[in-house]
Coordinates of C-alpha atoms in Angstrom, one line a residue:
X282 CA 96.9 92.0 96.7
X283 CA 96.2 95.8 97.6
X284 CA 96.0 97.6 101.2
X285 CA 94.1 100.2 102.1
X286 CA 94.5 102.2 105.3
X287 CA 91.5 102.7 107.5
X288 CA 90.2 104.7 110.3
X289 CA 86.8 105.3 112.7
X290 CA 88.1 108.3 113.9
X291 CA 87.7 107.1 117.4
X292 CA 88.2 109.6 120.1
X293 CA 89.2 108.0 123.0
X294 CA 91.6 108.5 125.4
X295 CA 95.1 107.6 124.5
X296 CA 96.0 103.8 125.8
X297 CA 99.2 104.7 127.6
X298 CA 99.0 108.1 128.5
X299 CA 94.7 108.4 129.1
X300 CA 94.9 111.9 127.5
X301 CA 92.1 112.6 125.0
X302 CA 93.2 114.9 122.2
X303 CA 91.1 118.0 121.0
X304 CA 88.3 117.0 118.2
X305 CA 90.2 119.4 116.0
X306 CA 93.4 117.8 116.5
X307 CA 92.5 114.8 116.0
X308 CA 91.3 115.0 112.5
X309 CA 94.1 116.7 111.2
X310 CA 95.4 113.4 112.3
X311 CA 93.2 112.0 109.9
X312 CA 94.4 114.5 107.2
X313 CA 97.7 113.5 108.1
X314 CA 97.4 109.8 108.1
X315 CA 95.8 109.8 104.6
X316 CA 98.3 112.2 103.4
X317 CA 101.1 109.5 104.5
X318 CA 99.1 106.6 103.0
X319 CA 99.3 108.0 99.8
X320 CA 103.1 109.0 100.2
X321 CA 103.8 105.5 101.4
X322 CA 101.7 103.6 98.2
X323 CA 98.5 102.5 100.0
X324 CA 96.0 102.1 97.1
X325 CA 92.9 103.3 99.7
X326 CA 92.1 105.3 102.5
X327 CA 88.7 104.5 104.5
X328 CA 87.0 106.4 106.8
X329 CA 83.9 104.3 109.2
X330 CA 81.0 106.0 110.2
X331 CA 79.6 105.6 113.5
X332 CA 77.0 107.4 114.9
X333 CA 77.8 107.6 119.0
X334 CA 80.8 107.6 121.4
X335 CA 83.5 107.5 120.8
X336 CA 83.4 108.3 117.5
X337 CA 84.2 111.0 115.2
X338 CA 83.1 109.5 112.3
X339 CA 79.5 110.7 111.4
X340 CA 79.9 112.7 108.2
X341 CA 82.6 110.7 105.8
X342 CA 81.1 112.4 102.8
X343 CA 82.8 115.7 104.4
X344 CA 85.7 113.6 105.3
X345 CA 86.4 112.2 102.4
X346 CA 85.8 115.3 100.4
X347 CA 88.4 116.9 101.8
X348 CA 90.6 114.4 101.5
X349 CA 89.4 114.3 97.6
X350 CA 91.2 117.5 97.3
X351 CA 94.8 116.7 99.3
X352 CA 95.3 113.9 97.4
X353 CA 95.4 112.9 93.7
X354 CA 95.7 108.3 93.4
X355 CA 94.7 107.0 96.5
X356 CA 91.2 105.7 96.2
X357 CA 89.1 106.6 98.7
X358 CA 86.4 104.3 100.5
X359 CA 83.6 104.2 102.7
X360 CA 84.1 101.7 105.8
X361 CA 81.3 101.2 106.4
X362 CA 78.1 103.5 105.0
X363 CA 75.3 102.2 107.2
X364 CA 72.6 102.1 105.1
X365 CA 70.4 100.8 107.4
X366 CA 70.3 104.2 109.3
X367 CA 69.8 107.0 106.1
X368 CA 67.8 107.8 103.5
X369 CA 69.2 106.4 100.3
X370 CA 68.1 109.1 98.3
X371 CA 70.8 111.5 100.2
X372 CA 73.2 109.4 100.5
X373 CA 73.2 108.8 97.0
X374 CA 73.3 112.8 96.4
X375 CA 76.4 112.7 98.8
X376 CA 78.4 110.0 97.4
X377 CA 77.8 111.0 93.8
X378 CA 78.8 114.3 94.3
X379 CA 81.8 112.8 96.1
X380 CA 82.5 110.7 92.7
X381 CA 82.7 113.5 91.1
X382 CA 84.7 115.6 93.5
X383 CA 87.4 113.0 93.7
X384 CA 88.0 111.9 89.8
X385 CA 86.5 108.6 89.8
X386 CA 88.3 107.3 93.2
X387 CA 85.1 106.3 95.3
X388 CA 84.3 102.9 96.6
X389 CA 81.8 102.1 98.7
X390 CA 81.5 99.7 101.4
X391 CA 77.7 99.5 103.0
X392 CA 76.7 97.8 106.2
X393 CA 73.7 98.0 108.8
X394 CA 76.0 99.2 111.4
X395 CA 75.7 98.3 114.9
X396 CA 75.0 99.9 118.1
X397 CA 71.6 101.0 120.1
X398 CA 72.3 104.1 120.7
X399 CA 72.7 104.9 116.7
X400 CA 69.6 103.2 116.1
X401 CA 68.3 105.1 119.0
X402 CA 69.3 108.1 117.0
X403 CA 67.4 107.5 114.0
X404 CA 64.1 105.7 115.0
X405 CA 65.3 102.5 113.6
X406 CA 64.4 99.1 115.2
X407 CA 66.5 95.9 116.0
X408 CA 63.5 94.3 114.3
X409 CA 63.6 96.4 111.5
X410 CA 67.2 97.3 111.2
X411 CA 67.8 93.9 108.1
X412 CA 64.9 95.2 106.2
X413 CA 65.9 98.9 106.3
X414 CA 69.5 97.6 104.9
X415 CA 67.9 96.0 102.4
X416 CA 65.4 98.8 101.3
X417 CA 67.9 101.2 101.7
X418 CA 70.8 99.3 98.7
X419 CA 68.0 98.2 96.3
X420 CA 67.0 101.8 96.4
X421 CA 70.8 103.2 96.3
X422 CA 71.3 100.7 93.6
X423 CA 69.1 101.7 91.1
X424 CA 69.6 105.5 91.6
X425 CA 73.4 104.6 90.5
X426 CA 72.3 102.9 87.7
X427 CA 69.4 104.8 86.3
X428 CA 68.2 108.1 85.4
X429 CA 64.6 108.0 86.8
X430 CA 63.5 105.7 89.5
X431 CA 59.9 104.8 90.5
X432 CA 60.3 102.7 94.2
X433 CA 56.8 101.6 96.7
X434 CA 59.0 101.8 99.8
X435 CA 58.3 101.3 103.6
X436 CA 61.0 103.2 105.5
X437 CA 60.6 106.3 103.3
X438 CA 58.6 108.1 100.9
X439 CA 58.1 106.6 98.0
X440 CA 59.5 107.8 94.4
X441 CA 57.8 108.1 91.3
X442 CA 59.7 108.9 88.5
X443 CA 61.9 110.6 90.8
X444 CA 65.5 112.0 89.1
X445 CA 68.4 112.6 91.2
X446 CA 71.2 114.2 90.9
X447 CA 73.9 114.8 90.1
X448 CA 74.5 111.5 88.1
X449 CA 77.3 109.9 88.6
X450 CA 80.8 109.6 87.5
X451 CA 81.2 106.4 87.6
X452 CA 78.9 104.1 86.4
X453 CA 78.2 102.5 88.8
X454 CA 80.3 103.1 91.6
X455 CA 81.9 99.4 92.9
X456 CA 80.2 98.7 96.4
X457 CA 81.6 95.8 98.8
X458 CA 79.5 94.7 101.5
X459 CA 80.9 95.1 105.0
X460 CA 80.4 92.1 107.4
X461 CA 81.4 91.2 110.6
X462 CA 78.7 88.3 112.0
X463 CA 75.6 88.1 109.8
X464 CA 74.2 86.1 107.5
X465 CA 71.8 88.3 105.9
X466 CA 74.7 91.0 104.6
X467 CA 76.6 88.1 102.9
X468 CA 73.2 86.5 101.2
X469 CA 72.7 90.5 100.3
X470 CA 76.0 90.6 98.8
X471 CA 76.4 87.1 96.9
X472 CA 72.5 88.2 95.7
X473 CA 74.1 91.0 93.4
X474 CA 77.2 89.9 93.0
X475 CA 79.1 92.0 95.0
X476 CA 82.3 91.8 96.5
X477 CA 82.3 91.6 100.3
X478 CA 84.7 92.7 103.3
X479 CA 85.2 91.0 106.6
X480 CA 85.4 92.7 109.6
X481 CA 87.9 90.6 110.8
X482 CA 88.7 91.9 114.0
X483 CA 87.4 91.1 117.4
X484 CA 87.1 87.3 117.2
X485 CA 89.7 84.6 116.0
X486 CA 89.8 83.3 112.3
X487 CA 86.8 80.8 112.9
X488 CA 83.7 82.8 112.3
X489 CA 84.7 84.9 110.1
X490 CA 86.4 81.8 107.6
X491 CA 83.1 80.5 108.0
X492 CA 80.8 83.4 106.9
X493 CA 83.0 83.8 104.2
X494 CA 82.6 80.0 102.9
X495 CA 78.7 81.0 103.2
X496 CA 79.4 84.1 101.1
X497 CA 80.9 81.7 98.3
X498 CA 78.2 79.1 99.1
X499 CA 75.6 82.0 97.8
X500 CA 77.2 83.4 95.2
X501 CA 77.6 80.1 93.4
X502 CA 74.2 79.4 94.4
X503 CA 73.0 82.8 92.8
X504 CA 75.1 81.8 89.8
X505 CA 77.2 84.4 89.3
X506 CA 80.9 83.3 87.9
X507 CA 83.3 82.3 90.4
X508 CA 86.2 84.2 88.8
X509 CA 84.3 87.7 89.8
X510 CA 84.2 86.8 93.4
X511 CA 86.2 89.1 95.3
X512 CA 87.0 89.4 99.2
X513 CA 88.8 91.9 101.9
X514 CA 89.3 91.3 105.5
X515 CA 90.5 93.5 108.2
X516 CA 93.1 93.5 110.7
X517 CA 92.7 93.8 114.6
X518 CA 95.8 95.6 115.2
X519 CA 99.2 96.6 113.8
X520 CA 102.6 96.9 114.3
X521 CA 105.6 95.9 112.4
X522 CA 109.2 96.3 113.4
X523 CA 112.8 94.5 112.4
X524 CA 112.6 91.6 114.7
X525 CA 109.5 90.4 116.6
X526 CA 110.8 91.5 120.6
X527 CA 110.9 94.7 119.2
X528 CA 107.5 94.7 117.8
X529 CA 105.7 93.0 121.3
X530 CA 107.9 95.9 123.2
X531 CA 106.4 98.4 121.1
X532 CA 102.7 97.5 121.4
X533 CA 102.2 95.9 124.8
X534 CA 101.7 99.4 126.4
X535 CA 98.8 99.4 123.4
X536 CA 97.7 96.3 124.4
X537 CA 97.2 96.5 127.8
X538 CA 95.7 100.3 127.8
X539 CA 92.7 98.9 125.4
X540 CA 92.5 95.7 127.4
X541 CA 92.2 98.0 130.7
X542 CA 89.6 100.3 128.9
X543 CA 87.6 97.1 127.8
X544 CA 87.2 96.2 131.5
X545 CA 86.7 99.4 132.6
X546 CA 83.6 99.4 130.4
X547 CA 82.2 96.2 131.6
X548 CA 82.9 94.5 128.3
X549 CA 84.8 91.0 128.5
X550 CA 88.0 91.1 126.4
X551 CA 88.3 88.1 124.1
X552 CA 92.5 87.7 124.4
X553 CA 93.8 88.2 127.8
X554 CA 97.4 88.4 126.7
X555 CA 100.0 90.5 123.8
X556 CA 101.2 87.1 123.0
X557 CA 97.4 85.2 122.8
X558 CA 96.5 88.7 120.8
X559 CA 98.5 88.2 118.4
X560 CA 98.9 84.5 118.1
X561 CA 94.7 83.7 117.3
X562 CA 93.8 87.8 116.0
X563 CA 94.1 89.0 112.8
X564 CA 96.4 91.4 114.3
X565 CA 99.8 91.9 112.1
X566 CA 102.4 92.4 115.1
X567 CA 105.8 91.3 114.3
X568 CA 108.6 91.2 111.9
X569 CA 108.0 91.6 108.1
X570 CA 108.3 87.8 107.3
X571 CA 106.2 87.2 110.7
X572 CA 103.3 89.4 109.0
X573 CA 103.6 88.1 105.6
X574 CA 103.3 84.3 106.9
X575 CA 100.2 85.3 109.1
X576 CA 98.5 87.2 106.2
X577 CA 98.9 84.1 104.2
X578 CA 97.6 81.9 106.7
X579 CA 94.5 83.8 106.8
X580 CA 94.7 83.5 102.6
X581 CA 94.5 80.0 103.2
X582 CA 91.1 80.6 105.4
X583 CA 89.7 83.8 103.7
X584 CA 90.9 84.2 99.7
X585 CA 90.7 87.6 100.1
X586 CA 93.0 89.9 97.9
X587 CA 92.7 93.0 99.6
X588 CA 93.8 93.8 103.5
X589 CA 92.7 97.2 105.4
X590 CA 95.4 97.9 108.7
X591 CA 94.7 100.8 111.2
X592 CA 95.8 103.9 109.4
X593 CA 95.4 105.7 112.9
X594 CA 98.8 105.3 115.7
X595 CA 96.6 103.8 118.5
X596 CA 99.0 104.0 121.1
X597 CA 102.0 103.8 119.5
X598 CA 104.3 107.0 118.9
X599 CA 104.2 109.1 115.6
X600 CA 107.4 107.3 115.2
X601 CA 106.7 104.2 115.4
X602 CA 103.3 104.4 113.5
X603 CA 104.9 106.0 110.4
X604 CA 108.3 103.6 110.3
X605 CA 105.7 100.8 110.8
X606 CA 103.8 101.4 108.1
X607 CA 106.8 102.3 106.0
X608 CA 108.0 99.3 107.3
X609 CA 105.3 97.5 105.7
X610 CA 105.3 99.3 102.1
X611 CA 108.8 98.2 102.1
X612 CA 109.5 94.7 102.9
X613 CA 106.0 93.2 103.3
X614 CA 103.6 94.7 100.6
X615 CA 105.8 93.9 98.3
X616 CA 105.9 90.3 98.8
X617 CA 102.5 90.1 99.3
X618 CA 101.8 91.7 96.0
X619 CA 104.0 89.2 94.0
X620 CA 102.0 86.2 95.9
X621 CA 98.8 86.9 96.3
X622 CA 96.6 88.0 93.4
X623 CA 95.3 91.7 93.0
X624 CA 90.9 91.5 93.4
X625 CA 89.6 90.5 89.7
X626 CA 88.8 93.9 88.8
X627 CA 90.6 97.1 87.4
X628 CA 91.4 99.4 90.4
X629 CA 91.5 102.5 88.8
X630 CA 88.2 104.5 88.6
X631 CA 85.5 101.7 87.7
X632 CA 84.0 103.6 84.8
X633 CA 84.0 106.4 82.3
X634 CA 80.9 108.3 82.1
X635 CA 77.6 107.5 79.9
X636 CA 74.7 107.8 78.3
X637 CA 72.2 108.0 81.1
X638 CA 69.8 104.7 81.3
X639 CA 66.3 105.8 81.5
X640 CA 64.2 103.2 83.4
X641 CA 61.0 101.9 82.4
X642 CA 57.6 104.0 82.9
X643 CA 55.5 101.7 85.0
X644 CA 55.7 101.7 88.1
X645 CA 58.1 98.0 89.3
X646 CA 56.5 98.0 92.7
X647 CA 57.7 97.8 95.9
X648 CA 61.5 97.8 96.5
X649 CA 61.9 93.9 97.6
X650 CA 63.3 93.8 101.2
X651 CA 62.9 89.9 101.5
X652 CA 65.7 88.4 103.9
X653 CA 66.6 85.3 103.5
X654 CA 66.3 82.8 106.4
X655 CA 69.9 82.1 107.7
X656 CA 71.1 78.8 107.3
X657 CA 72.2 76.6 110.3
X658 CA 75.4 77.6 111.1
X659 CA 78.4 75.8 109.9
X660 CA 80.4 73.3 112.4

């Protein structure tokens, strides 16, 4: 199994104390956070991108780029791009560039995203928002994989014979598809053979197992070999300690700030308690053989071989967020590692580079954007 460490760069106020930090201060936390993930033995570091409150995360090109340069094995990932809201064509020149920039160590993970008020940013409908995902990856796809691209598109001006660079480093770059309750990213996923990654975070195991038995429904359907098929999944929260009082002490002040800020938004908590929270979440608060049961309960459910945990403190104390985490590395990673297998593909950089692929001269048409008609939902 492998772990990656994963922030959203939210900037809200703090859970305990209701002090917002400075912007600038609070990504050198992000600096700092990767920095430690590599020291610790992560094997990724992901930054989100979110485009309103209370988010920092807009740019992760620039993010990561900079993080490119601090660090040298950590591989560093996208969580999520949202497709649905940029041109492909940049974000292609971005994330190649970025290839370059960190050795090989890019790995995408592509979503719509959510939120009105991003798609209130950039013109983009809740009608239209599946079929600008779609668009958008066909379109990304094929400038990773070939040298000149010819594309009838809706939601942007069309290429012909249009050459982008730079080219990549690798060939192509490995993209997971991020999903937390649709349909239509998992059918988009299974289509190419993909491997996808669960959100995993604000609803018990239920929905989420079940999307994930549609993922594997589609990608035998597609026919692609079940052997390839990979899965990640998130986690709602984090905290290990020695014994599991000292863990609950530890994070109920977390808890119960969020759960106050939730209601203070008008939004409807789904666990009501610490103890609920971490019984039916994905959350990992406990001891180390506490977490490593729960992780393989949600094996049993999921299949997945990779795992993502905050890489941001979130209420606990520097402190406590670092010996957690080392905490982890330590006594739980390891276990994990020995018990559950590592994804079915080399984790090192995915490929060497090429002779460029030149595609043919006429024109192939419009980009297909089809989406599929969801099945009825699983019972």
């Amino acid at each position: 199994m492998k772990f990656l460490a994963i922030t959203l760069i939210v900037h809200a106020p703090h859970p305990v104390t209701g002090v917002r930090k400075p912007t600038r201060e609070r990504f050198r936390e992000v600096v700092d956070n990767a920095l430690l993930a590599e020291e610790l033995g992560f094997d990724g570091f992901g930054v989100g991108e979110r485009h309103e409150r209370p988010f920092l995360s807009s740019s992760p090109p620039v993010v990561l780029s900079h993080l490119a340069a601090l660090t040298s094995r950590i591989r560093l990932f996208t969580a999520v791009t949202t497709l649905s809201l940029l041109d492909p064509v940049r974000a292609y020149e971005d994330y190649a560039t970025l290839d370059h920039l960190s050795g090989g160590r890019l790995e995408l993970i592509v979503g719509k995203g959510n939120g009105s008020a991003q798609r209130d940013l950039f013109a983009v409908t809740a009608e239209d928002q599946w079929e600008r995902n779609a668009e958008s990856f066909e379109v990304f796809r094929r400038l990773w994989r070939e040298e000149r691209v010819t594309a009838r598109t809706r939601f942007r001006p069309p290429l012909r014979d249009a050459e982008v660079w730079p080219r990549p480093l690798q060939q192509p770059v490995r993209v997971w598809h991020g999903s937390a309750t649709s349909r239509e990213s998992v059918d988009l996923a299974a289509r190419h053979g993909d491997p996808l990654f669960s959100a995993n975070v604000s609803n018990p195991i239920g929905p989420y197992a079940e999307l994930i038995r549609y993922y594997r429904e589609r990608w035998a359907h597609y026919g692609h070999d079940p052997a390839a098929l990979a899965v990640g999944a998130g986690t709602a929260g984090f905290c290990a300690a020695r014994t599991s009082q000292e863990a609950l002490a530890a994070y109920r002040p977390v808890f119960e700030g969020n759960l106050a800020f939730q209601r203070s938004l008008g939004l409807d908590p789904v666990f009501l308690t610490l103890e609920d929270f971490v019984e039916r979440s994905s959350a990992l608060i406990g001891s180390p053989q506490q977490i490593v049961d729960k992780v393989h309960r949600y094996h049993a459910e999921f299949g997945h071989s990779v795992l993502h945990l905050n890489a941001d403190a979130s209420g606990l104390t520097d402190r406590q967020h670092r010996d957690s985490l080392a905490l982890f590395q330590s006594e739980v990673a390891p276990v994990l590692r020995r018990e559950i297998p590592d994804p079915p593909f080399a984790w090192g950089p995915v490929g060497a580079p090429a002779t460029p692929v030149h595609s043919p001269g006429p024109d192939p048409g419009p980009v297909s954007v089809s989406v599929p008609t969801p099945a009825p939902a699983e019972h």
